[in-house]
Coordinates of C-alpha atoms in Angstrom, one line a residue:
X1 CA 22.4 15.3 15.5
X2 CA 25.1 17.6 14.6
X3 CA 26.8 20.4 14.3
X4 CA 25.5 23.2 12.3
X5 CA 25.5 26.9 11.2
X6 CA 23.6 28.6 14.0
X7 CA 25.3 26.5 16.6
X8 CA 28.2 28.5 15.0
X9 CA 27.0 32.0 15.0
X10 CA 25.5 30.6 18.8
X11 CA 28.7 30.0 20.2
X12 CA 31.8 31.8 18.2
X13 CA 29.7 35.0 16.6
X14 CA 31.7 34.1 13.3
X15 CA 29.5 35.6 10.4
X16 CA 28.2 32.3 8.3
X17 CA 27.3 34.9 5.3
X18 CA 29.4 36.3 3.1
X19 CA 32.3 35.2 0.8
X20 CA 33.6 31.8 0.8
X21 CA 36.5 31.1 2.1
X22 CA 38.5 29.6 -0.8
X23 CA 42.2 28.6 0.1
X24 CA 45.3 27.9 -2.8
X25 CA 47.3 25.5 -1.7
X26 CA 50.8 26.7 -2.6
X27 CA 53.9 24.8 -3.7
X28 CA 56.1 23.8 -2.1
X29 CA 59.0 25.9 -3.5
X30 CA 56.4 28.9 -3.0
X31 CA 55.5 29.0 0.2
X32 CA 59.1 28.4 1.1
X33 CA 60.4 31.3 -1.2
X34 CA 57.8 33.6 0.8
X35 CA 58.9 32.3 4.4
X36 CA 62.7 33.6 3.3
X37 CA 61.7 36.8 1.9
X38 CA 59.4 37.3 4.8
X39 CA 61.4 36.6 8.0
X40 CA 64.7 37.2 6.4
X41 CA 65.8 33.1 7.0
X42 CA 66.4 30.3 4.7
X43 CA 63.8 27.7 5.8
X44 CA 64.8 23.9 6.0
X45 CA 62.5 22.2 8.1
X46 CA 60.3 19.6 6.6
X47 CA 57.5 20.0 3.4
X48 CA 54.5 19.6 5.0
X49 CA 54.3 23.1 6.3
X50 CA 56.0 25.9 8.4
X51 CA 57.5 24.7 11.9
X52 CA 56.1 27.4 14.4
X53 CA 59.2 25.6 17.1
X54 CA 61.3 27.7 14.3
X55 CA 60.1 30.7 14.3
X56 CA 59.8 31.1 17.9
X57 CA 63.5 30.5 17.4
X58 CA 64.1 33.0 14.9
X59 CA 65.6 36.3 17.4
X60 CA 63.0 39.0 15.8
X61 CA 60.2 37.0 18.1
X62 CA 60.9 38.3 21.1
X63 CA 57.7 39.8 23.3
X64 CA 56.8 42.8 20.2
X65 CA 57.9 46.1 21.7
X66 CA 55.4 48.8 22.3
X67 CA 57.2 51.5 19.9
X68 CA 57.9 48.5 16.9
X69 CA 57.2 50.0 13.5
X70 CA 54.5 49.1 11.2
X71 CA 56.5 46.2 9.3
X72 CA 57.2 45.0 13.0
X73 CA 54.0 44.7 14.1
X74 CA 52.7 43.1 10.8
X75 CA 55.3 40.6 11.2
X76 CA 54.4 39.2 14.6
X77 CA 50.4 39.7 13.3
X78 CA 51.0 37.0 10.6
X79 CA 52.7 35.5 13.5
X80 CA 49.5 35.0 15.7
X81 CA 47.5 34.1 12.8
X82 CA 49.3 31.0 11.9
X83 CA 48.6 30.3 15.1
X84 CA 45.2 31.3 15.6
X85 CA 44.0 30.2 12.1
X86 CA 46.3 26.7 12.5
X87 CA 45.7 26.4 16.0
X88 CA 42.3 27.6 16.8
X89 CA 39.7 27.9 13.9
X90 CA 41.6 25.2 11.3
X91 CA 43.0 22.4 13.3
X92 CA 45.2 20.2 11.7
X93 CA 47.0 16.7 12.6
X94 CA 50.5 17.7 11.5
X95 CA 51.0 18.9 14.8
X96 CA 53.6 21.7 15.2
X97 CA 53.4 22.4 11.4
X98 CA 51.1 25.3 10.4
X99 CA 49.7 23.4 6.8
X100 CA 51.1 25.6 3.6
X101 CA 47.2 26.9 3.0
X102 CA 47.2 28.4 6.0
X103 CA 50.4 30.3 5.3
X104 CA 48.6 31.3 2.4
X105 CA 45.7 32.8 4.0
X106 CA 47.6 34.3 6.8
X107 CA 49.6 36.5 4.0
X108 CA 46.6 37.6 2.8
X109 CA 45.0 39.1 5.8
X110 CA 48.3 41.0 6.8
X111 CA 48.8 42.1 3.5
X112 CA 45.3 44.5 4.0
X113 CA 45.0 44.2 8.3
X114 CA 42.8 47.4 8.5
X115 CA 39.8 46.4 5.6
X116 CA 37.0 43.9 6.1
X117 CA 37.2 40.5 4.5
X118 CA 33.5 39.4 4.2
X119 CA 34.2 36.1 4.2
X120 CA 31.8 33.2 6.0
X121 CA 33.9 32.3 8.5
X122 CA 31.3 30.6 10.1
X123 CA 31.2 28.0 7.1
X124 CA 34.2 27.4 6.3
X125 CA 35.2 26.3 10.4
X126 CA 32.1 24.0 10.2
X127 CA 33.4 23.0 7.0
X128 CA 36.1 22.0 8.1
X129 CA 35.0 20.6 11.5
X130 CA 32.9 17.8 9.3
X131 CA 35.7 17.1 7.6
X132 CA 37.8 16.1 10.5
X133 CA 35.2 14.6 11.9
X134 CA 34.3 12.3 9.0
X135 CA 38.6 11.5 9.1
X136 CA 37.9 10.8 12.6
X137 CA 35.0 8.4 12.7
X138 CA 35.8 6.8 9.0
X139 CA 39.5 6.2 9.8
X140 CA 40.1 7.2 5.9
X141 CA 43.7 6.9 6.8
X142 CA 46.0 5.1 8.6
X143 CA 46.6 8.3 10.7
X144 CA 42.9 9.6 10.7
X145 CA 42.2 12.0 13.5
X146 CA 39.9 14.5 14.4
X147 CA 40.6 18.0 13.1
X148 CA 38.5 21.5 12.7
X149 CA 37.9 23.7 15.3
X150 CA 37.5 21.3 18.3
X151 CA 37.0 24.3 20.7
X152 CA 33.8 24.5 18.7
X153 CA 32.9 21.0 19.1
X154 CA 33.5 21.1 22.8
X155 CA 31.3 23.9 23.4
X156 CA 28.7 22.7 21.1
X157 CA 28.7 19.2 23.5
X158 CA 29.2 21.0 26.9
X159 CA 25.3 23.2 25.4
X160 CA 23.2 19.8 24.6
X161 CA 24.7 16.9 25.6
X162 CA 24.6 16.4 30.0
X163 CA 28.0 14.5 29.6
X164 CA 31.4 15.5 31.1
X165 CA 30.3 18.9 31.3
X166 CA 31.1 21.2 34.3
X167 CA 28.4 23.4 35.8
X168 CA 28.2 27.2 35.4
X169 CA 28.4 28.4 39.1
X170 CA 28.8 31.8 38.9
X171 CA 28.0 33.9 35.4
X172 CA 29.8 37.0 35.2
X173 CA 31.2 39.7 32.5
X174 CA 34.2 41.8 32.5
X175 CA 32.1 44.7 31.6
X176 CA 28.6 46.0 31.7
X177 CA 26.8 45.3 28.3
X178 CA 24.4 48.1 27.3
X179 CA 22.5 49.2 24.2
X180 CA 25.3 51.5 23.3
X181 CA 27.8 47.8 22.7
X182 CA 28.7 47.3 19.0
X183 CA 27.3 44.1 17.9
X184 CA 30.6 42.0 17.1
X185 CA 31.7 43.3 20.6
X186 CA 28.7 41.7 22.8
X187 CA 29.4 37.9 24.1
X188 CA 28.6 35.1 22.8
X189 CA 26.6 31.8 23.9
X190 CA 30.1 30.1 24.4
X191 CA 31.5 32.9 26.4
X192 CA 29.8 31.8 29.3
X193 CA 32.0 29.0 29.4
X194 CA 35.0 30.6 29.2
X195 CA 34.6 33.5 31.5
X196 CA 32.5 31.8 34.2
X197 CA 33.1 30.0 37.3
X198 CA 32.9 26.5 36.4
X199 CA 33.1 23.7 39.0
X200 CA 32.7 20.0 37.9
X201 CA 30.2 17.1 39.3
X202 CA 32.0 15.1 41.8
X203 CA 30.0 11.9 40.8
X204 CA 31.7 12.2 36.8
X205 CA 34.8 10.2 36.7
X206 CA 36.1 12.4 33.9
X207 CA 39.3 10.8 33.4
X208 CA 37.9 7.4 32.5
X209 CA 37.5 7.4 28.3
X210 CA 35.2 4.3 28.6
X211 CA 33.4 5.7 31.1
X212 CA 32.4 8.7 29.4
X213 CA 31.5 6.3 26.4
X214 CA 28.9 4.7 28.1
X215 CA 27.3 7.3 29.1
X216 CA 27.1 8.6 25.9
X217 CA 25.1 5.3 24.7
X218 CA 22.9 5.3 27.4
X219 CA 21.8 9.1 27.0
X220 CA 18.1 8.8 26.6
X221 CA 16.4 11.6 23.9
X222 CA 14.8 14.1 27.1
X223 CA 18.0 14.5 28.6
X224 CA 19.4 16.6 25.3
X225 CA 19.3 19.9 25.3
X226 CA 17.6 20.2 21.3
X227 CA 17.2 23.7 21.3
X228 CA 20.0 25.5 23.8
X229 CA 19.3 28.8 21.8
X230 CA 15.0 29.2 22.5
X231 CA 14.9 31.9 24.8
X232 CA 11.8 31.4 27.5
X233 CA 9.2 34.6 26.3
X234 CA 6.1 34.7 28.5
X235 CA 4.4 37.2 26.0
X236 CA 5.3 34.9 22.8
X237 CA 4.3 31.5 24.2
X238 CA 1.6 30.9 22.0
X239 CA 3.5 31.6 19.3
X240 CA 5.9 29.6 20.2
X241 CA 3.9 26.5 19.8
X242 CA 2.0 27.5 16.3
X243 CA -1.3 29.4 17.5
X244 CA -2.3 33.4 17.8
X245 CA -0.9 35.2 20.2
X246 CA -3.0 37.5 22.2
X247 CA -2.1 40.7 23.1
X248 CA -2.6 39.7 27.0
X249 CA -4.5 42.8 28.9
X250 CA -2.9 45.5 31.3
X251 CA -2.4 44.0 35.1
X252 CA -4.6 46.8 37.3
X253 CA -1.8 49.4 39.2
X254 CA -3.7 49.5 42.6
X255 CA -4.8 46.1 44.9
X256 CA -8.4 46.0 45.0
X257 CA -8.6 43.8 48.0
X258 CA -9.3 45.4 51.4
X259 CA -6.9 43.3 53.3
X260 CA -3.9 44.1 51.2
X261 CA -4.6 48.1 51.7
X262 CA -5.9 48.6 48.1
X263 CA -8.8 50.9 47.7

């Protein structure tokens, strides 16, 4: 049980076709070179990536004012992508550091902000949410921790697994969604957990680590949720479980019975 592609597309609406997502990994003498042209700073923090406690430092990165220019506002873009991509969708254990890759990336979607990319994003987050996982539960290094997009992973847990997981109260959406909604614009399965009133179970004792261990080994097979996703469709039940589906008949429009004042 894990992880995988449509649980993806379920819960972020990242597209999982498409390019892949191939990222250089820059020197170090590269990167750096690009950081001083770009923000106008000699950088001298250490290798393993960009410090983002520096740049908030720098004076340009003050809130971005609503009349900046084009090269402004591209600037503080790349800005939220290192932290989005470094923070978000590519979690890293280097902690304040956004990795050199990153960087990398990061140029290359500011460098054309207004054209599509087609890449699988999808893929490549799941990627590299197995990948931290597998550093994670292997302990491949003395520092092994989990990495990826572990807003991902928490979502996925909160949809099938009935452990330390608050209870949607209340649904609700900013706005109305009609027919006329573009499609990357509509929710998501995991925005119901991040724009709903949530309350939590008073009997989980949800700052206990062990506690929330056990109850993960004693969590029986009928009390996952295997298929979150299968919407409940009277008129495809059948189908549903492998037979014909009969097209069922029209329900009469007038009550027949005398006592209910039919005819």
């Amino acid at each position: 049980m894990t992880v995988t592609l449509r649980d993806v597309a379920m819960l972020t609406g990242l597209p999982i076709r498409g390019t892949p997502l191939v990222l250089p990994r820059p020197g170090k003498e590269q990167w750096k070179s690009y950081i001083h042209g770009r923000f106008n700073m000699h950088y001298d923090m250490k290798d393993v990536g960009l410090s983002m406690s520096w740049i908030h430092g720098l004076p340009q990165f003050s809130p971005c004012p609503p009349d900046a220019d084009e090269a402004t506002v591209m600037q503080h873009y790349e800005v939220y992508l290192y932290i989005f991509l470094g923070g978000i969708m590519f979690c890293n254990t280097a902690g304040d550091y956004v990795l050199p890759h990153i960087l990398w990336l990061a140029r290359e979607l500011t460098s054309r902000p207004y054209e599509p990319t087609h890449y699988s994003w999808g893929s490549a987050v799941l990627a590299a949410t197995y990948k931290g996982l597998c550093a994670a539960t292997q302990r491949s290094t003395k520092m092994g921790s989990i990495s990826g997009c572990l807003h991902l992973l928490q979502l996925w847990s909160w949809d099938y697994l009935p452990v330390c997981r608050p209870w949607v109260s209340k649904t609700y959406y900013p706005v109305p969604i009609s027919d006329g909604v573009a499609d990357d614009m509509r929710p998501t399965m995991g925005y119901r957990w991040l724009h709903a009133r949530l309350r939590w179970s008073h009997h989980h004792d949800h700052e206990n680590y062990s506690r929330v261990i056990s109850d993960l080994d004693v969590l029986s097979v009928d009390l996952v949720e295997w298929d979150p996703w299968q919407v409940y469709s009277p008129d495809r039940v059948q189908r549903q479980f492998g037979h014909r589906q009969l097209v069922p008949e029209e329900c009469p429009r007038k009550c027949k019975h005398p006592r209910l004042g039919g005819d």
